[in-house]
């Protein structure tokens, strides 16, 4: 692994992918790294695929992760994970929220949602962690806190100091939902620590 | 005092302008440029406003500059096409207060109708072009651009791309310094009144200025060299392409250009002479490459890469043999796509199925409603540029035989209508066209993130201002049939459509329904499908609502509503002739 750590966050518009990558960028900066984060706006509210590239380390040049360059692939939706397989390398870790959100071609019956996402992921040989982000967010008290659950899960793999995560969440998440998000974060951290790997 | 923060390229441009003492800023919302003005408007001092379009923005900016203000004008790449008329002559008149024109280009067309390379505008209009490569440079170069503009009496263009505008990085910045320029209008007709006799003299001034700027390019620290290892290639690059190239060629030497027009010929010649292999890495057009080749310097460039789409470190490595890491797996080719769609509850979904049912030619425009072009809605026949729907419909009608003329409608959003729908509406009324113009009035500029416009009654600064009525404008133009409809009242809308399609003259329909993202309140009870009534006919599915899907196969297929997404707008229910949609609370479930 190079001195730069690359995290690819993928999901569907409306899931909070961009806010989660914002929190992660903040955490990496608080941990003392150079940080670059790149994403494309516009699909966020409209159900399109959303992806955010986040890189941190002593010096980061490209805001985009090269192919075969993602140390972590963090996927907010089961199917979306497969879209970014070419970013994985031998030592990548894949964190998958098992939630399914049907793309329009599937919901109108023009395409099928792949039934074998987990098998295809395991076949790559990458280390995979699966979590039920939606269920844990509901358990924390708000279905919209899926992104905090996923960050919590990531925190048990990508280790910054706990107070760094808490501070990053405090800076990025609106105060009125901070408590729910901190709870969701803790549930995610617990689930990933205990969850099935590989 | 220096502060460090994580800023996007757009935030950093706003910060740089603010520190430069910018007095006035304007532009038109367009991805990826929009946040620059939105962020600047939150900082104390400068007056910030949305203009109705980019041409007006640059004209207002020119006036403010001539009266001594430091001015920032922002737009996306296609916006510069709209502003090109004043830009080319502003190059002749020059400025008084510094004027910086930001062009936010969109390689890869993430949210644009083309992917033009606006470095060409700098050469064409003969104004300097600065290209920052990250957020820090976005702040630094913006600050420098104001001084450069005043020193050389020229508007200065600053080019960003989506991967800079919407990328975040660490930025250190300082405090605001007051603009050094005195605020007063100085009468200088020979400089500011561009009649031919004055203009021809100013053209000579412009050519002399370009010569001086080319000299400046030879020495400016906006351009710098990064020494690499012996025997490695020498790479000439600018902007974000430079970052990709550093990633792909970690040991190479770089001539990193901060100013890409005019280019520093002697510096490039000297750099090329020191390297056996010289590569120009740039996105889209071979803009630097062609100029460098014209001086007889042999370089590798665009022949190895595609001229389409954005670059990335992998593409740079593949094109010129740089370093890349092996990928563990390939992306599967059989995945269903996930295109963006009109939001659940969008008031302007209904009209498209009504238009489709009437088999009329639908001339579309730029905005959320362009998404109606995608299947299964598939309800748009054309989309050219901002405001073109009216002119295109008018033109289609001109070519068709008289019996088919009424079968053409133009569809345009409210913000787009104010941007550039007024003049083509005047044109079609004047020329006795029959076109039906439909304004989808959602009370905002939704696609770029809900900006204010002349129809909303609010300014960028949040002040109240007169709400300009589109219907009243149409009546003032002498359009005999102007109708306002409620976008959710589909029977009423259908009736109005049929009447206007049968009417003899030009007609205007203003379909009113505020963007669902403005209030985020449900319209009514969340719906569910009564499976005993649904026969899987798919008529509701065709409205392309993300809250609706099908379960089961063939005759067993049934529609399903996702209660978490449904806003209760009822557009799907209006398409169901079996009354299968019922309020989620009813029927004991």
PDB file of N, CA, C and O in Angstrom, chain A residues 67-134:
ATOM      1  N   UNK A  67      -7.502   3.314 -11.163  1.00  0.00           N
ATOM      2  CA  UNK A  67      -8.015   1.944 -11.206  1.00  0.00           C
ATOM      3  C   UNK A  67      -7.061   1.048 -10.428  1.00  0.00           C
ATOM      4  O   UNK A  67      -5.842   1.228 -10.499  1.00  0.00           O
ATOM      5  N   UNK A  68      -7.592   0.114  -9.693  1.00  0.00           N
ATOM      6  CA  UNK A  68      -6.745  -0.750  -8.868  1.00  0.00           C
ATOM      7  C   UNK A  68      -6.130  -0.008  -7.693  1.00  0.00           C
ATOM      8  O   UNK A  68      -5.154  -0.451  -7.111  1.00  0.00           O
ATOM      9  N   UNK A  69      -6.689   1.151  -7.334  1.00  0.00           N
ATOM     10  CA  UNK A  69      -6.063   1.978  -6.310  1.00  0.00           C
ATOM     11  C   UNK A  69      -6.885   2.214  -5.063  1.00  0.00           C
ATOM     12  O   UNK A  69      -6.445   2.944  -4.174  1.00  0.00           O
ATOM     13  N   UNK A  70      -8.070   1.616  -4.950  1.00  0.00           N
ATOM     14  CA  UNK A  70      -8.903   1.860  -3.763  1.00  0.00           C
ATOM     15  C   UNK A  70      -8.530   0.892  -2.649  1.00  0.00           C
ATOM     16  O   UNK A  70      -8.643  -0.316  -2.808  1.00  0.00           O
ATOM     17  N   UNK A  71      -8.085   1.422  -1.534  1.00  0.00           N
ATOM     18  CA  UNK A  71      -7.774   0.569  -0.385  1.00  0.00           C
ATOM     19  C   UNK A  71      -9.062   0.116   0.300  1.00  0.00           C
ATOM     20  O   UNK A  71      -9.120  -0.957   0.871  1.00  0.00           O
ATOM     21  N   UNK A  72     -10.071   1.000   0.216  1.00  0.00           N
ATOM     22  CA  UNK A  72     -11.373   0.676   0.806  1.00  0.00           C
ATOM     23  C   UNK A  72     -12.465   1.030  -0.194  1.00  0.00           C
ATOM     24  O   UNK A  72     -12.455   2.131  -0.754  1.00  0.00           O
ATOM     25  N   UNK A  73     -13.362   0.104  -0.426  1.00  0.00           N
ATOM     26  CA  UNK A  73     -14.556   0.402  -1.209  1.00  0.00           C
ATOM     27  C   UNK A  73     -15.728   0.345  -0.235  1.00  0.00           C
ATOM     28  O   UNK A  73     -16.000  -0.706   0.346  1.00  0.00           O
ATOM     29  N   UNK A  74     -16.350   1.486  -0.020  1.00  0.00           N
ATOM     30  CA  UNK A  74     -17.453   1.573   0.935  1.00  0.00           C
ATOM     31  C   UNK A  74     -18.730   1.757   0.139  1.00  0.00           C
ATOM     32  O   UNK A  74     -18.928   2.776  -0.513  1.00  0.00           O
ATOM     33  N   UNK A  75     -19.581   0.741   0.143  1.00  0.00           N
ATOM     34  CA  UNK A  75     -20.760   0.776  -0.703  1.00  0.00           C
ATOM     35  C   UNK A  75     -22.032   0.880   0.121  1.00  0.00           C
ATOM     36  O   UNK A  75     -22.264   0.084   1.016  1.00  0.00           O
ATOM     37  N   UNK A  76     -22.863   1.841  -0.231  1.00  0.00           N
ATOM     38  CA  UNK A  76     -24.090   2.105   0.514  1.00  0.00           C
ATOM     39  C   UNK A  76     -25.255   1.279   0.001  1.00  0.00           C
ATOM     40  O   UNK A  76     -26.339   1.301   0.566  1.00  0.00           O
ATOM     41  N   UNK A  77     -25.028   0.577  -1.106  1.00  0.00           N
ATOM     42  CA  UNK A  77     -26.118  -0.191  -1.723  1.00  0.00           C
ATOM     43  C   UNK A  77     -25.494  -1.405  -2.383  1.00  0.00           C
ATOM     44  O   UNK A  77     -24.444  -1.297  -3.018  1.00  0.00           O
ATOM     45  N   UNK A  78     -26.138  -2.551  -2.242  1.00  0.00           N
ATOM     46  CA  UNK A  78     -25.571  -3.835  -2.638  1.00  0.00           C
ATOM     47  C   UNK A  78     -25.075  -3.836  -4.096  1.00  0.00           C
ATOM     48  O   UNK A  78     -23.910  -4.099  -4.369  1.00  0.00           O
ATOM     49  N   UNK A  79     -25.984  -3.528  -5.024  1.00  0.00           N
ATOM     50  CA  UNK A  79     -25.642  -3.592  -6.447  1.00  0.00           C
ATOM     51  C   UNK A  79     -24.541  -2.591  -6.820  1.00  0.00           C
ATOM     52  O   UNK A  79     -23.673  -2.867  -7.658  1.00  0.00           O
ATOM     53  N   UNK A  80     -24.574  -1.399  -6.207  1.00  0.00           N
ATOM     54  CA  UNK A  80     -23.613  -0.352  -6.571  1.00  0.00           C
ATOM     55  C   UNK A  80     -22.167  -0.798  -6.328  1.00  0.00           C
ATOM     56  O   UNK A  80     -21.240  -0.288  -6.946  1.00  0.00           O
ATOM     57  N   UNK A  81     -21.977  -1.751  -5.414  1.00  0.00           N
ATOM     58  CA  UNK A  81     -20.635  -2.254  -5.117  1.00  0.00           C
ATOM     59  C   UNK A  81     -19.960  -2.779  -6.385  1.00  0.00           C
ATOM     60  O   UNK A  81     -18.783  -2.548  -6.628  1.00  0.00           O
ATOM     61  N   UNK A  82     -20.760  -3.496  -7.204  1.00  0.00           N
ATOM     62  CA  UNK A  82     -20.182  -4.149  -8.385  1.00  0.00           C
ATOM     63  C   UNK A  82     -19.698  -3.160  -9.435  1.00  0.00           C
ATOM     64  O   UNK A  82     -18.812  -3.454 -10.225  1.00  0.00           O
ATOM     65  N   UNK A  83     -20.301  -1.959  -9.434  1.00  0.00           N
ATOM     66  CA  UNK A  83     -19.929  -0.964 -10.441  1.00  0.00           C
ATOM     67  C   UNK A  83     -18.475  -0.529 -10.321  1.00  0.00           C
ATOM     68  O   UNK A  83     -17.912   0.042 -11.239  1.00  0.00           O
ATOM     69  N   UNK A  84     -17.864  -0.765  -9.154  1.00  0.00           N
ATOM     70  CA  UNK A  84     -16.538  -0.189  -8.907  1.00  0.00           C
ATOM     71  C   UNK A  84     -15.468  -1.249  -8.665  1.00  0.00           C
ATOM     72  O   UNK A  84     -14.428  -0.972  -8.077  1.00  0.00           O
ATOM     73  N   UNK A  85     -15.725  -2.472  -9.141  1.00  0.00           N
ATOM     74  CA  UNK A  85     -14.779  -3.570  -8.904  1.00  0.00           C
ATOM     75  C   UNK A  85     -13.391  -3.265  -9.463  1.00  0.00           C
ATOM     76  O   UNK A  85     -12.386  -3.720  -8.914  1.00  0.00           O
ATOM     77  N   UNK A  86     -13.321  -2.499 -10.549  1.00  0.00           N
ATOM     78  CA  UNK A  86     -12.006  -2.268 -11.156  1.00  0.00           C
ATOM     79  C   UNK A  86     -11.116  -1.373 -10.290  1.00  0.00           C
ATOM     80  O   UNK A  86      -9.942  -1.208 -10.571  1.00  0.00           O
ATOM     81  N   UNK A  87     -11.700  -0.795  -9.253  1.00  0.00           N
ATOM     82  CA  UNK A  87     -10.875   0.021  -8.346  1.00  0.00           C
ATOM     83  C   UNK A  87     -10.175  -0.823  -7.285  1.00  0.00           C
ATOM     84  O   UNK A  87      -9.311  -0.348  -6.567  1.00  0.00           O
ATOM     85  N   UNK A  88     -10.567  -2.109  -7.166  1.00  0.00           N
ATOM     86  CA  UNK A  88     -10.015  -2.935  -6.087  1.00  0.00           C
ATOM     87  C   UNK A  88      -8.621  -3.450  -6.425  1.00  0.00           C
ATOM     88  O   UNK A  88      -8.300  -3.704  -7.581  1.00  0.00           O
ATOM     89  N   UNK A  89      -7.793  -3.612  -5.388  1.00  0.00           N
ATOM     90  CA  UNK A  89      -6.519  -4.305  -5.540  1.00  0.00           C
ATOM     91  C   UNK A  89      -6.487  -5.487  -4.573  1.00  0.00           C
ATOM     92  O   UNK A  89      -7.457  -5.719  -3.839  1.00  0.00           O
ATOM     93  N   UNK A  90      -5.382  -6.178  -4.555  1.00  0.00           N
ATOM     94  CA  UNK A  90      -5.265  -7.427  -3.803  1.00  0.00           C
ATOM     95  C   UNK A  90      -5.589  -7.262  -2.311  1.00  0.00           C
ATOM     96  O   UNK A  90      -6.148  -8.141  -1.666  1.00  0.00           O
ATOM     97  N   UNK A  91      -5.254  -6.110  -1.746  1.00  0.00           N
ATOM     98  CA  UNK A  91      -5.427  -5.926  -0.305  1.00  0.00           C
ATOM     99  C   UNK A  91      -6.610  -5.023   0.049  1.00  0.00           C
ATOM    100  O   UNK A  91      -6.706  -4.536   1.175  1.00  0.00           O
ATOM    101  N   UNK A  92      -7.474  -4.789  -0.925  1.00  0.00           N
ATOM    102  CA  UNK A  92      -8.609  -3.898  -0.652  1.00  0.00           C
ATOM    103  C   UNK A  92      -9.584  -4.515   0.345  1.00  0.00           C
ATOM    104  O   UNK A  92      -9.722  -5.739   0.405  1.00  0.00           O
ATOM    105  N   UNK A  93     -10.255  -3.653   1.089  1.00  0.00           N
ATOM    106  CA  UNK A  93     -11.345  -4.087   1.948  1.00  0.00           C
ATOM    107  C   UNK A  93     -12.639  -3.503   1.389  1.00  0.00           C
ATOM    108  O   UNK A  93     -12.692  -2.317   1.061  1.00  0.00           O
ATOM    109  N   UNK A  94     -13.668  -4.365   1.273  1.00  0.00           N
ATOM    110  CA  UNK A  94     -14.953  -3.903   0.751  1.00  0.00           C
ATOM    111  C   UNK A  94     -15.971  -3.929   1.884  1.00  0.00           C
ATOM    112  O   UNK A  94     -16.189  -4.960   2.508  1.00  0.00           O
ATOM    113  N   UNK A  95     -16.566  -2.772   2.141  1.00  0.00           N
ATOM    114  CA  UNK A  95     -17.612  -2.677   3.160  1.00  0.00           C
ATOM    115  C   UNK A  95     -18.939  -2.453   2.442  1.00  0.00           C
ATOM    116  O   UNK A  95     -19.090  -1.487   1.695  1.00  0.00           O
ATOM    117  N   UNK A  96     -19.874  -3.388   2.639  1.00  0.00           N
ATOM    118  CA  UNK A  96     -21.123  -3.339   1.871  1.00  0.00           C
ATOM    119  C   UNK A  96     -22.335  -3.212   2.784  1.00  0.00           C
ATOM    120  O   UNK A  96     -22.526  -4.030   3.683  1.00  0.00           O
ATOM    121  N   UNK A  97     -23.136  -2.184   2.531  1.00  0.00           N
ATOM    122  CA  UNK A  97     -24.461  -2.120   3.134  1.00  0.00           C
ATOM    123  C   UNK A  97     -25.354  -3.012   2.268  1.00  0.00           C
ATOM    124  O   UNK A  97     -25.477  -2.792   1.065  1.00  0.00           O
ATOM    125  N   UNK A  98     -25.988  -4.004   2.868  1.00  0.00           N
ATOM    126  CA  UNK A  98     -26.711  -4.996   2.062  1.00  0.00           C
ATOM    127  C   UNK A  98     -28.055  -4.497   1.543  1.00  0.00           C
ATOM    128  O   UNK A  98     -28.777  -5.219   0.864  1.00  0.00           O
ATOM    129  N   UNK A  99     -28.418  -3.266   1.868  1.00  0.00           N
ATOM    130  CA  UNK A  99     -29.677  -2.678   1.409  1.00  0.00           C
ATOM    131  C   UNK A  99     -29.779  -2.723  -0.124  1.00  0.00           C
ATOM    132  O   UNK A  99     -28.790  -2.519  -0.824  1.00  0.00           O
ATOM    133  N   UNK A 100     -30.997  -2.993  -0.617  1.00  0.00           N
ATOM    134  CA  UNK A 100     -31.237  -2.961  -2.064  1.00  0.00           C
ATOM    135  C   UNK A 100     -32.124  -1.782  -2.414  1.00  0.00           C
ATOM    136  O   UNK A 100     -33.164  -1.579  -1.800  1.00  0.00           O
ATOM    137  N   UNK A 101     -31.720  -0.994  -3.375  1.00  0.00           N
ATOM    138  CA  UNK A 101     -32.575   0.078  -3.902  1.00  0.00           C
ATOM    139  C   UNK A 101     -32.681  -0.168  -5.400  1.00  0.00           C
ATOM    140  O   UNK A 101     -31.668  -0.192  -6.100  1.00  0.00           O
ATOM    141  N   UNK A 102     -33.907  -0.400  -5.863  1.00  0.00           N
ATOM    142  CA  UNK A 102     -34.071  -0.792  -7.261  1.00  0.00           C
ATOM    143  C   UNK A 102     -33.798   0.381  -8.208  1.00  0.00           C
ATOM    144  O   UNK A 102     -34.377   1.442  -8.050  1.00  0.00           O
ATOM    145  N   UNK A 103     -32.934   0.196  -9.210  1.00  0.00           N
ATOM    146  CA  UNK A 103     -32.780   1.222 -10.239  1.00  0.00           C
ATOM    147  C   UNK A 103     -34.034   1.249 -11.110  1.00  0.00           C
ATOM    148  O   UNK A 103     -34.725   0.228 -11.215  1.00  0.00           O
ATOM    149  N   UNK A 104     -34.311   2.384 -11.731  1.00  0.00           N
ATOM    150  CA  UNK A 104     -35.533   2.514 -12.527  1.00  0.00           C
ATOM    151  C   UNK A 104     -35.692   1.421 -13.592  1.00  0.00           C
ATOM    152  O   UNK A 104     -36.776   0.863 -13.738  1.00  0.00           O
ATOM    153  N   UNK A 105     -34.645   1.068 -14.333  1.00  0.00           N
ATOM    154  CA  UNK A 105     -34.824   0.006 -15.338  1.00  0.00           C
ATOM    155  C   UNK A 105     -35.301  -1.314 -14.706  1.00  0.00           C
ATOM    156  O   UNK A 105     -36.017  -2.078 -15.346  1.00  0.00           O
ATOM    157  N   UNK A 106     -34.929  -1.544 -13.446  1.00  0.00           N
ATOM    158  CA  UNK A 106     -35.392  -2.756 -12.754  1.00  0.00           C
ATOM    159  C   UNK A 106     -36.842  -2.576 -12.315  1.00  0.00           C
ATOM    160  O   UNK A 106     -37.680  -3.446 -12.539  1.00  0.00           O
ATOM    161  N   UNK A 107     -37.163  -1.401 -11.736  1.00  0.00           N
ATOM    162  CA  UNK A 107     -38.516  -1.235 -11.195  1.00  0.00           C
ATOM    163  C   UNK A 107     -39.563  -1.200 -12.295  1.00  0.00           C
ATOM    164  O   UNK A 107     -40.719  -1.503 -12.055  1.00  0.00           O
ATOM    165  N   UNK A 108     -39.178  -0.840 -13.521  1.00  0.00           N
ATOM    166  CA  UNK A 108     -40.166  -0.879 -14.607  1.00  0.00           C
ATOM    167  C   UNK A 108     -40.111  -2.202 -15.377  1.00  0.00           C
ATOM    168  O   UNK A 108     -40.776  -2.368 -16.387  1.00  0.00           O
ATOM    169  N   UNK A 109     -39.290  -3.128 -14.908  1.00  0.00           N
ATOM    170  CA  UNK A 109     -39.276  -4.462 -15.495  1.00  0.00           C
ATOM    171  C   UNK A 109     -38.412  -4.613 -16.744  1.00  0.00           C
ATOM    172  O   UNK A 109     -38.539  -5.583 -17.472  1.00  0.00           O
ATOM    173  N   UNK A 110     -37.526  -3.645 -16.996  1.00  0.00           N
ATOM    174  CA  UNK A 110     -36.683  -3.708 -18.200  1.00  0.00           C
ATOM    175  C   UNK A 110     -35.320  -4.356 -17.921  1.00  0.00           C
ATOM    176  O   UNK A 110     -34.565  -4.636 -18.847  1.00  0.00           O
ATOM    177  N   UNK A 111     -34.985  -4.511 -16.674  1.00  0.00           N
ATOM    178  CA  UNK A 111     -33.697  -5.119 -16.329  1.00  0.00           C
ATOM    179  C   UNK A 111     -33.875  -5.865 -15.014  1.00  0.00           C
ATOM    180  O   UNK A 111     -34.859  -5.681 -14.309  1.00  0.00           O
ATOM    181  N   UNK A 112     -32.908  -6.752 -14.719  1.00  0.00           N
ATOM    182  CA  UNK A 112     -32.995  -7.530 -13.488  1.00  0.00           C
ATOM    183  C   UNK A 112     -31.937  -7.075 -12.498  1.00  0.00           C
ATOM    184  O   UNK A 112     -30.825  -6.755 -12.888  1.00  0.00           O
ATOM    185  N   UNK A 113     -32.312  -7.108 -11.238  1.00  0.00           N
ATOM    186  CA  UNK A 113     -31.351  -6.811 -10.179  1.00  0.00           C
ATOM    187  C   UNK A 113     -30.516  -8.065  -9.963  1.00  0.00           C
ATOM    188  O   UNK A 113     -31.064  -9.147  -9.754  1.00  0.00           O
ATOM    189  N   UNK A 114     -29.195  -7.989 -10.043  1.00  0.00           N
ATOM    190  CA  UNK A 114     -28.396  -9.216  -9.943  1.00  0.00           C
ATOM    191  C   UNK A 114     -28.593  -9.915  -8.595  1.00  0.00           C
ATOM    192  O   UNK A 114     -28.562  -9.265  -7.549  1.00  0.00           O
ATOM    193  N   UNK A 115     -28.809 -11.210  -8.640  1.00  0.00           N
ATOM    194  CA  UNK A 115     -29.112 -11.962  -7.422  1.00  0.00           C
ATOM    195  C   UNK A 115     -27.842 -12.425  -6.702  1.00  0.00           C
ATOM    196  O   UNK A 115     -27.891 -12.880  -5.572  1.00  0.00           O
ATOM    197  N   UNK A 116     -26.690 -12.309  -7.396  1.00  0.00           N
ATOM    198  CA  UNK A 116     -25.474 -12.932  -6.874  1.00  0.00           C
ATOM    199  C   UNK A 116     -24.390 -11.917  -6.510  1.00  0.00           C
ATOM    200  O   UNK A 116     -23.203 -12.170  -6.710  1.00  0.00           O
ATOM    201  N   UNK A 117     -24.812 -10.763  -5.987  1.00  0.00           N
ATOM    202  CA  UNK A 117     -23.832  -9.704  -5.706  1.00  0.00           C
ATOM    203  C   UNK A 117     -22.762 -10.185  -4.728  1.00  0.00           C
ATOM    204  O   UNK A 117     -21.560 -10.020  -4.948  1.00  0.00           O
ATOM    205  N   UNK A 118     -23.216 -10.829  -3.643  1.00  0.00           N
ATOM    206  CA  UNK A 118     -22.254 -11.235  -2.618  1.00  0.00           C
ATOM    207  C   UNK A 118     -21.281 -12.283  -3.156  1.00  0.00           C
ATOM    208  O   UNK A 118     -20.079 -12.228  -2.888  1.00  0.00           O
ATOM    209  N   UNK A 119     -21.801 -13.220  -3.962  1.00  0.00           N
ATOM    210  CA  UNK A 119     -20.934 -14.262  -4.524  1.00  0.00           C
ATOM    211  C   UNK A 119     -19.876 -13.626  -5.432  1.00  0.00           C
ATOM    212  O   UNK A 119     -18.702 -13.981  -5.394  1.00  0.00           O
ATOM    213  N   UNK A 120     -20.330 -12.661  -6.256  1.00  0.00           N
ATOM    214  CA  UNK A 120     -19.386 -12.033  -7.183  1.00  0.00           C
ATOM    215  C   UNK A 120     -18.310 -11.257  -6.422  1.00  0.00           C
ATOM    216  O   UNK A 120     -17.157 -11.218  -6.831  1.00  0.00           O
ATOM    217  N   UNK A 121     -18.727 -10.658  -5.324  1.00  0.00           N
ATOM    218  CA  UNK A 121     -17.750  -9.907  -4.526  1.00  0.00           C
ATOM    219  C   UNK A 121     -16.733 -10.858  -3.900  1.00  0.00           C
ATOM    220  O   UNK A 121     -15.528 -10.628  -3.935  1.00  0.00           O
ATOM    221  N   UNK A 122     -17.235 -11.954  -3.337  1.00  0.00           N
ATOM    222  CA  UNK A 122     -16.332 -12.914  -2.690  1.00  0.00           C
ATOM    223  C   UNK A 122     -15.377 -13.517  -3.710  1.00  0.00           C
ATOM    224  O   UNK A 122     -14.221 -13.773  -3.411  1.00  0.00           O
ATOM    225  N   UNK A 123     -15.886 -13.690  -4.948  1.00  0.00           N
ATOM    226  CA  UNK A 123     -15.052 -14.295  -5.992  1.00  0.00           C
ATOM    227  C   UNK A 123     -13.830 -13.433  -6.340  1.00  0.00           C
ATOM    228  O   UNK A 123     -12.839 -13.941  -6.855  1.00  0.00           O
ATOM    229  N   UNK A 124     -13.908 -12.149  -6.050  1.00  0.00           N
ATOM    230  CA  UNK A 124     -12.735 -11.301  -6.338  1.00  0.00           C
ATOM    231  C   UNK A 124     -11.591 -11.602  -5.384  1.00  0.00           C
ATOM    232  O   UNK A 124     -10.440 -11.306  -5.672  1.00  0.00           O
ATOM    233  N   UNK A 125     -11.907 -12.172  -4.227  1.00  0.00           N
ATOM    234  CA  UNK A 125     -10.882 -12.448  -3.237  1.00  0.00           C
ATOM    235  C   UNK A 125     -10.634 -11.292  -2.284  1.00  0.00           C
ATOM    236  O   UNK A 125      -9.830 -11.390  -1.364  1.00  0.00           O
ATOM    237  N   UNK A 126     -11.328 -10.175  -2.512  1.00  0.00           N
ATOM    238  CA  UNK A 126     -11.141  -9.032  -1.601  1.00  0.00           C
ATOM    239  C   UNK A 126     -11.808  -9.339  -0.265  1.00  0.00           C
ATOM    240  O   UNK A 126     -12.749 -10.133  -0.191  1.00  0.00           O
ATOM    241  N   UNK A 127     -11.315  -8.719   0.784  1.00  0.00           N
ATOM    242  CA  UNK A 127     -11.921  -8.889   2.093  1.00  0.00           C
ATOM    243  C   UNK A 127     -13.233  -8.131   2.116  1.00  0.00           C
ATOM    244  O   UNK A 127     -13.281  -6.954   1.786  1.00  0.00           O
ATOM    245  N   UNK A 128     -14.335  -8.822   2.461  1.00  0.00           N
ATOM    246  CA  UNK A 128     -15.655  -8.185   2.415  1.00  0.00           C
ATOM    247  C   UNK A 128     -16.291  -8.158   3.798  1.00  0.00           C
ATOM    248  O   UNK A 128     -16.212  -9.135   4.545  1.00  0.00           O
ATOM    249  N   UNK A 129     -16.910  -7.048   4.130  1.00  0.00           N
ATOM    250  CA  UNK A 129     -17.672  -6.921   5.365  1.00  0.00           C
ATOM    251  C   UNK A 129     -19.073  -6.495   4.977  1.00  0.00           C
ATOM    252  O   UNK A 129     -19.245  -5.492   4.271  1.00  0.00           O
ATOM    253  N   UNK A 130     -20.077  -7.281   5.384  1.00  0.00           N
ATOM    254  CA  UNK A 130     -21.457  -6.939   5.034  1.00  0.00           C
ATOM    255  C   UNK A 130     -22.195  -6.453   6.274  1.00  0.00           C
ATOM    256  O   UNK A 130     -22.091  -7.082   7.334  1.00  0.00           O
ATOM    257  N   UNK A 131     -22.920  -5.356   6.148  1.00  0.00           N
ATOM    258  CA  UNK A 131     -23.730  -4.909   7.281  1.00  0.00           C
ATOM    259  C   UNK A 131     -25.138  -4.534   6.809  1.00  0.00           C
ATOM    260  O   UNK A 131     -25.341  -4.143   5.670  1.00  0.00           O
ATOM    261  N   UNK A 132     -26.072  -4.615   7.748  1.00  0.00           N
ATOM    262  CA  UNK A 132     -27.455  -4.226   7.455  1.00  0.00           C
ATOM    263  C   UNK A 132     -27.628  -2.777   7.898  1.00  0.00           C
ATOM    264  O   UNK A 132     -28.143  -2.501   8.981  1.00  0.00           O
ATOM    265  N   UNK A 133     -27.176  -1.870   7.079  1.00  0.00           N
ATOM    266  CA  UNK A 133     -27.183  -0.447   7.444  1.00  0.00           C
ATOM    267  C   UNK A 133     -28.581   0.086   7.694  1.00  0.00           C
ATOM    268  O   UNK A 133     -28.807   0.841   8.642  1.00  0.00           O
ATOM    269  N   UNK A 134     -29.524  -0.336   6.867  1.00  0.00           N
ATOM    270  CA  UNK A 134     -30.886   0.165   6.981  1.00  0.00           C
ATOM    271  C   UNK A 134     -31.504  -0.280   8.311  1.00  0.00           C
ATOM    272  O   UNK A 134     -32.071   0.533   9.052  1.00  0.00           O
TER     273      UNK A 134
END
